[in-house]
CSV table of C-alpha atoms in Angstrom, one decimal:
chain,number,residue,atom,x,y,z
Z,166,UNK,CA,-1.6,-7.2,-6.4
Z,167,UNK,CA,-1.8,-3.3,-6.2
Z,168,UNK,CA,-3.3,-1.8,-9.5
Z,169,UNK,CA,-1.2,1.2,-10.1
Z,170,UNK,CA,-1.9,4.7,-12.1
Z,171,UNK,CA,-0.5,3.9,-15.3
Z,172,UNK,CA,0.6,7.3,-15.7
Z,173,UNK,CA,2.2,7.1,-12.6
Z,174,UNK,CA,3.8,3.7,-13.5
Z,175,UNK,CA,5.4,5.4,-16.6
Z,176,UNK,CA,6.9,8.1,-14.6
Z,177,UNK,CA,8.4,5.6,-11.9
Z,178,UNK,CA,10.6,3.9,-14.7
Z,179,UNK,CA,12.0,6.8,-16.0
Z,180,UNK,CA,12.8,7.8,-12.2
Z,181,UNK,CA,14.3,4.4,-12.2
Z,182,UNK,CA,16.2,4.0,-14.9
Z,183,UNK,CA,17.9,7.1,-13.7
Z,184,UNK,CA,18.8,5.8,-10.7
Z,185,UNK,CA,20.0,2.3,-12.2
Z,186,UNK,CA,22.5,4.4,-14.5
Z,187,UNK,CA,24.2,6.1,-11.9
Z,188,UNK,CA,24.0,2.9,-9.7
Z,189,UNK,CA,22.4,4.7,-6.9
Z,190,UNK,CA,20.2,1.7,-6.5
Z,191,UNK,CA,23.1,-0.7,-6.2
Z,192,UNK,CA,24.8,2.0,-3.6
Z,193,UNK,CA,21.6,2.2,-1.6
Z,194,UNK,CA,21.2,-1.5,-1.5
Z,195,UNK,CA,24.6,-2.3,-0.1
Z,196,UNK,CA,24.5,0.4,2.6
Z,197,UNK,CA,21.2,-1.2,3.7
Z,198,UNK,CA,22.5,-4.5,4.3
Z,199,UNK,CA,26.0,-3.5,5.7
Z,200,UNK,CA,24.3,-0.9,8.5
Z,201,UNK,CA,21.5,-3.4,8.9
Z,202,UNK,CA,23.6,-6.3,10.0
Z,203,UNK,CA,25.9,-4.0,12.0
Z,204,UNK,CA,22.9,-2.8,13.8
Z,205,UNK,CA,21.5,-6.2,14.5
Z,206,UNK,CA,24.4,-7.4,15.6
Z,207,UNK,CA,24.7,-4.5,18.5
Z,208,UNK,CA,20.9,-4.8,19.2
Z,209,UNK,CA,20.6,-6.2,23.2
Z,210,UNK,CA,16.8,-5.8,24.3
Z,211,UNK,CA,17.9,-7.9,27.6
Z,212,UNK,CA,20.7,-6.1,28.2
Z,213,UNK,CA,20.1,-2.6,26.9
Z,214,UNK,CA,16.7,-2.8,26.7
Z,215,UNK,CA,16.6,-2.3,23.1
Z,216,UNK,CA,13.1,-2.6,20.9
Z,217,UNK,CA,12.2,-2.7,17.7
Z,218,UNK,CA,11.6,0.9,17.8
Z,219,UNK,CA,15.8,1.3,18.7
Z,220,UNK,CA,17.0,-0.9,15.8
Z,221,UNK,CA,14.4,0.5,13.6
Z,222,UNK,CA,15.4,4.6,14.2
Z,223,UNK,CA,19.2,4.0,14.5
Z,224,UNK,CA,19.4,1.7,11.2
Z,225,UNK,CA,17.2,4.6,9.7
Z,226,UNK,CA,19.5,7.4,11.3
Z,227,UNK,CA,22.9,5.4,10.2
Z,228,UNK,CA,21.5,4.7,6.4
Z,229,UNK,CA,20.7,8.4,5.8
Z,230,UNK,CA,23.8,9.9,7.6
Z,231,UNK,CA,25.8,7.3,5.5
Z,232,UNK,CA,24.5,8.0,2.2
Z,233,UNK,CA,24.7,11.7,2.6
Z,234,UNK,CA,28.6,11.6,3.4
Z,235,UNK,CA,29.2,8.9,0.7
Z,236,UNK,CA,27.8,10.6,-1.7
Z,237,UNK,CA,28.5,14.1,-1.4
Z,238,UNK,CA,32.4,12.5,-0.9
Z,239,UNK,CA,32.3,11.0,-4.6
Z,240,UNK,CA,33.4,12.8,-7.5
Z,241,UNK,CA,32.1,10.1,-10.0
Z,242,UNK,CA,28.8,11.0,-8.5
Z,243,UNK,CA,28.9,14.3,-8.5
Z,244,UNK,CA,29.7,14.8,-12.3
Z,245,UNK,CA,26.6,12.3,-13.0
Z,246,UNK,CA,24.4,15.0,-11.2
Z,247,UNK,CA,24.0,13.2,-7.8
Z,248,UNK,CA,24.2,15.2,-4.9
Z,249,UNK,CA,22.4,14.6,-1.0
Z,250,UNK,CA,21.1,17.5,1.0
Z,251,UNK,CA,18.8,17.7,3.6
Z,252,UNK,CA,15.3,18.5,4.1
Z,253,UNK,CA,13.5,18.7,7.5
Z,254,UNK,CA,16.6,16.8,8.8
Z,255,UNK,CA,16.0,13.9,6.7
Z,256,UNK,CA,18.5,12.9,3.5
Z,257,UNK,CA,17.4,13.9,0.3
Z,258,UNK,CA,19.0,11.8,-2.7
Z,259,UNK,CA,19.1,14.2,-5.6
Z,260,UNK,CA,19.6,12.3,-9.3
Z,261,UNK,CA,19.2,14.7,-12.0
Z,262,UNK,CA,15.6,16.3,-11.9
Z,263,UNK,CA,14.4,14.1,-9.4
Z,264,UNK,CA,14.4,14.1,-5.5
Z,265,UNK,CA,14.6,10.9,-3.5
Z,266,UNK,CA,13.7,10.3,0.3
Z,267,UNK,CA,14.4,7.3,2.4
Z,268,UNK,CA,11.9,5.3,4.1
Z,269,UNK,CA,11.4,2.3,5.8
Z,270,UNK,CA,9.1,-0.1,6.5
Z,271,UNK,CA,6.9,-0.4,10.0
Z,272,UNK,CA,9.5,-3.4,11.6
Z,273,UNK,CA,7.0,-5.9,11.6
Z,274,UNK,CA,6.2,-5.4,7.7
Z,275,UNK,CA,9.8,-6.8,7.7
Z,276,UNK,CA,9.7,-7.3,3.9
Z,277,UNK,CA,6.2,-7.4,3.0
Z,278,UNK,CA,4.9,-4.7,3.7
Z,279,UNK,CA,0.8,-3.2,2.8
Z,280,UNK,CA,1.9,0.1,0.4
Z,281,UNK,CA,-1.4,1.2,1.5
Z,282,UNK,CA,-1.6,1.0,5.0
Z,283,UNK,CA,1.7,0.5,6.0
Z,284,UNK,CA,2.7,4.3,5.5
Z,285,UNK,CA,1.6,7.8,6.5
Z,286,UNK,CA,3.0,10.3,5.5
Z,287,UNK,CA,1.8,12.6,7.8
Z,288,UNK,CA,4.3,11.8,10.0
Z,289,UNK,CA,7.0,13.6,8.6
Z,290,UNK,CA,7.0,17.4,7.0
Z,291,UNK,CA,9.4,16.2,4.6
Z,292,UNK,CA,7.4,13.3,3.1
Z,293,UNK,CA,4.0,14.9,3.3
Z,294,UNK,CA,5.4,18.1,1.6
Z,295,UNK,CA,6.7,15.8,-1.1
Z,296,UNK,CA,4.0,13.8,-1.7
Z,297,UNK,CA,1.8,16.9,-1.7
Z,298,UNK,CA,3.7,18.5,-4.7
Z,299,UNK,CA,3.1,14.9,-6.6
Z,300,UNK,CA,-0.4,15.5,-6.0
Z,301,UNK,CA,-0.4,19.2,-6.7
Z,302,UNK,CA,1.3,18.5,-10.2
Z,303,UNK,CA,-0.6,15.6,-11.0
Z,304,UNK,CA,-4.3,13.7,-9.5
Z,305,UNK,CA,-5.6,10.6,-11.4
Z,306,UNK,CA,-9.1,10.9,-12.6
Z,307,UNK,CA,-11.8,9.0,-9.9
Z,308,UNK,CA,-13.5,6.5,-12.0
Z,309,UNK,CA,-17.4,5.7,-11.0
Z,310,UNK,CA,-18.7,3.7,-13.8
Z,311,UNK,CA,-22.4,4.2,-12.5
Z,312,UNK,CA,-21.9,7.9,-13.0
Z,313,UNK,CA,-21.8,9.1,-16.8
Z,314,UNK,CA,-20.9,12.7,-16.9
Z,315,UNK,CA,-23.6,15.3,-18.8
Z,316,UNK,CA,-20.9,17.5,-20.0
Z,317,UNK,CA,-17.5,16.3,-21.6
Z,318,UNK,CA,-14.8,18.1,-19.4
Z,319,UNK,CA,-11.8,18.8,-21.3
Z,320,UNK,CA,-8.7,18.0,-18.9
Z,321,UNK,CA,-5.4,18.4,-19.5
Z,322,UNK,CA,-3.1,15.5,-20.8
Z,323,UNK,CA,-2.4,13.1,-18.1
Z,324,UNK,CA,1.2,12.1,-19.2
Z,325,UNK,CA,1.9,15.8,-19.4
Z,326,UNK,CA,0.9,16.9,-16.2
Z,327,UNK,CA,2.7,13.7,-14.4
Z,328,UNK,CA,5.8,14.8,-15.6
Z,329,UNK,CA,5.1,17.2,-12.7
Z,330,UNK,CA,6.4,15.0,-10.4
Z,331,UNK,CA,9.8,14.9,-9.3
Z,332,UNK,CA,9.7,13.6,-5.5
Z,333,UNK,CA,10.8,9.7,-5.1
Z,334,UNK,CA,10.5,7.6,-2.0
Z,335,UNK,CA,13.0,4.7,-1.7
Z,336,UNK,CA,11.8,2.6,0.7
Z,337,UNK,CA,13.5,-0.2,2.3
Z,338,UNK,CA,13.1,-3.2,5.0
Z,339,UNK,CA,14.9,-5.9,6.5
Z,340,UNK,CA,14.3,-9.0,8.6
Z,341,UNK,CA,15.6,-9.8,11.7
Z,342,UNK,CA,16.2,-13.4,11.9
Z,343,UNK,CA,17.3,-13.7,8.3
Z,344,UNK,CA,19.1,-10.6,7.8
Z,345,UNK,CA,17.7,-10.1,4.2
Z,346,UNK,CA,17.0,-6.8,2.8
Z,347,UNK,CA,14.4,-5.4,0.2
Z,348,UNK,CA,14.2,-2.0,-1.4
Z,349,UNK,CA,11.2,-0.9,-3.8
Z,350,UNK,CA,10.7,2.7,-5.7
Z,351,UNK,CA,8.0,5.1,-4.9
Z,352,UNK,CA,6.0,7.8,-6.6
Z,353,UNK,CA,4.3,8.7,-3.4
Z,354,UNK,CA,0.9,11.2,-3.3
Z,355,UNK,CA,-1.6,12.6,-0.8
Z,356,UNK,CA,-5.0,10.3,-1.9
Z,357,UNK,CA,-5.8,7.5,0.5
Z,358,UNK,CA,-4.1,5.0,-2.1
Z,359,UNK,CA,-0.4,6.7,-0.9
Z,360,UNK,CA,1.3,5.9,-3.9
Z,361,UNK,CA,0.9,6.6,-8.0
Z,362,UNK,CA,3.2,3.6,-8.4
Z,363,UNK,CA,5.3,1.5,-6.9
Z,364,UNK,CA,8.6,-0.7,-8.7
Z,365,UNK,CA,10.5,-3.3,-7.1
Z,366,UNK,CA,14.6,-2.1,-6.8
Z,367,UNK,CA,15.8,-5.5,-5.1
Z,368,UNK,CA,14.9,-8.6,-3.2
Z,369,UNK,CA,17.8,-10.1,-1.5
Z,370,UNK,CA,18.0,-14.3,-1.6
Z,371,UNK,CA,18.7,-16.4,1.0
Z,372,UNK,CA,22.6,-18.4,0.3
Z,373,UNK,CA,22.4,-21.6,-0.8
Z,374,UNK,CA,24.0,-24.0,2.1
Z,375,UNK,CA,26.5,-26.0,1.4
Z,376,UNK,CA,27.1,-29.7,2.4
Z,377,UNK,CA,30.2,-32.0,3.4
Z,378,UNK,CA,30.2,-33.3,0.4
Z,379,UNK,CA,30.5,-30.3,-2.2
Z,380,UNK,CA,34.6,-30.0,-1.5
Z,381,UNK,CA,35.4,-33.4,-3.3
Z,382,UNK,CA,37.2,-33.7,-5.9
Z,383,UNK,CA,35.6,-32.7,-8.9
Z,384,UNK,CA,36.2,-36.2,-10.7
Z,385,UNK,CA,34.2,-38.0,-8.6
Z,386,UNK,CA,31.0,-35.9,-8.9
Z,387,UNK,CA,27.7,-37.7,-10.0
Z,388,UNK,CA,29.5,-40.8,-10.1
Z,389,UNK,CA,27.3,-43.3,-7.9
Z,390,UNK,CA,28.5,-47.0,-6.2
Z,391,UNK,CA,28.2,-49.2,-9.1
Z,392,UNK,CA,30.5,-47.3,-11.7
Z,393,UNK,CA,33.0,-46.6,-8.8
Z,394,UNK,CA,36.0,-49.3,-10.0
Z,395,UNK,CA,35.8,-52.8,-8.6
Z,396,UNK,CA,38.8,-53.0,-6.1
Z,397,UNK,CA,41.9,-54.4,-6.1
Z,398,UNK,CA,43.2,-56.2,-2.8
Z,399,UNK,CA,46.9,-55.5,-2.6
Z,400,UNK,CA,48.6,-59.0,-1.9
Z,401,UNK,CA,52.5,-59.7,-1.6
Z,402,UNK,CA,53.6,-63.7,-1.4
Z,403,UNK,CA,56.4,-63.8,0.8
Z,404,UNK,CA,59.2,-67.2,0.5
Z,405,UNK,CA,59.0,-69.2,3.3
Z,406,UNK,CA,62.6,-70.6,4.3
Z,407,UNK,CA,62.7,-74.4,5.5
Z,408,UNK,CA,65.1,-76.2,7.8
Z,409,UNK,CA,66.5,-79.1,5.9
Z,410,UNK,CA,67.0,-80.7,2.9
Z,411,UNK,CA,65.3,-78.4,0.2
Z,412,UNK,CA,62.7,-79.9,-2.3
């Protein structure tokens, strides 16, 4: 398990718990699984030659372009504070003081992916230039306990200077076979760690299957063969008519 700043930590769940009370996460979590399956479902690598790659930058494509017009078309959202714009081309989620990108995970990470090597953000202006201002507003001391400083440094107060940091990443993956979705919180920087801290959002669960014999009647439920009611066989005696003389 990742070891997180705990600065950086604190920071993330107040970026969360903004999100949660404007339901942004919830919003989020059902566009990902509604363009997801869609996307699956249209995905032909025999006949279109799609890839990974394809389902991978359309889903992305679809998830942003969706979330910008759905939000920017609610009024509910819009008096909370939320608003979408974009940056670099890319969708930015805007939730009070805070600024939220999308990302998703490499397609093999599925959902488990490495928040250390599974991201760069030097792929993307937007998400380098965002994790740059973390970074820029606040760095986490590097601990060597084999080094013992010869002067006390005075530094400024580490949960003051976080507070610096504004920029979010959302990041979400899917898997193909199962369909299920996952979507963690991000307080993304420029060190070779990548992230401050990370917080789970949601983890989909696979439905329970049902059997044949979940429909009966609810009376007969848990009842087992020897308290079922010893039957009954239903006779009639019919009169037999004789020729003759009767008895």
């Amino acid at each position: 398990m990742m070891s997180w700043d705990p600065h950086g930590a604190e920071r993330l769940e107040e970026i969360k718990r903004a999100v949660a009370d404007v339901s942004l996460d919830v919003l989020v979590q059902e566009a990902v699984k509604e363009v997801w399956s869609a996307n699956r479902a249209r995905h032909e690598p025999e006949e279109l030659f799609d890839d990974a790659f394809t389902l991978s930058t359309v889903s992305s494509r679809n998830l942003a372009n969706r979330l910008y017009t759905t939000v920017n078309r609610d009024s509910g959202l819009r008096r909370a504070g939320v608003s979408a714009t974009r940056d670099f081309a890319a969708t930015v989620l805007r939730v009070g003081a805070f600024d939220i990108r999308l990302v998703k995970t490499p397609h093999l990470a599925a959902r488990k992916p490495d928040f250390v090597s599974s991201f760069d953000w030097r792929d993307s202006e937007s998400r380098l230039a965002a994790a740059a201002r973390n970074h820029g507003a606040y760095s986490p001391p590097i601990r060597r306990p084999e080094m013992s400083p010869l002067f006390e440094i005075e530094q400024i107060d580490a949960s003051e200077s976080v507070r610096g940091c504004r920029d979010a990443f959302l990041v979400w993956g899917a898997e193909y076979e199962s369909e299920l979705t996952a979507g963690w919180l991000g307080l993304p920087t420029t060190t070779p760690d990548r992230w401050l801290a990370v917080a789970p959002l949601w983890w989909d669960e696979p439905a329970s299957r049902t059997t044949k014999f979940e429909d009966a009647d609810a009376s007969t439920e848990n009842v087992g063969f020897a308290d079922q009611p010893e039957p009954v066989p239903n006779i009639s005696l019919k009169v037999r008519k004789i020729e003759g003389n009767s008895l």
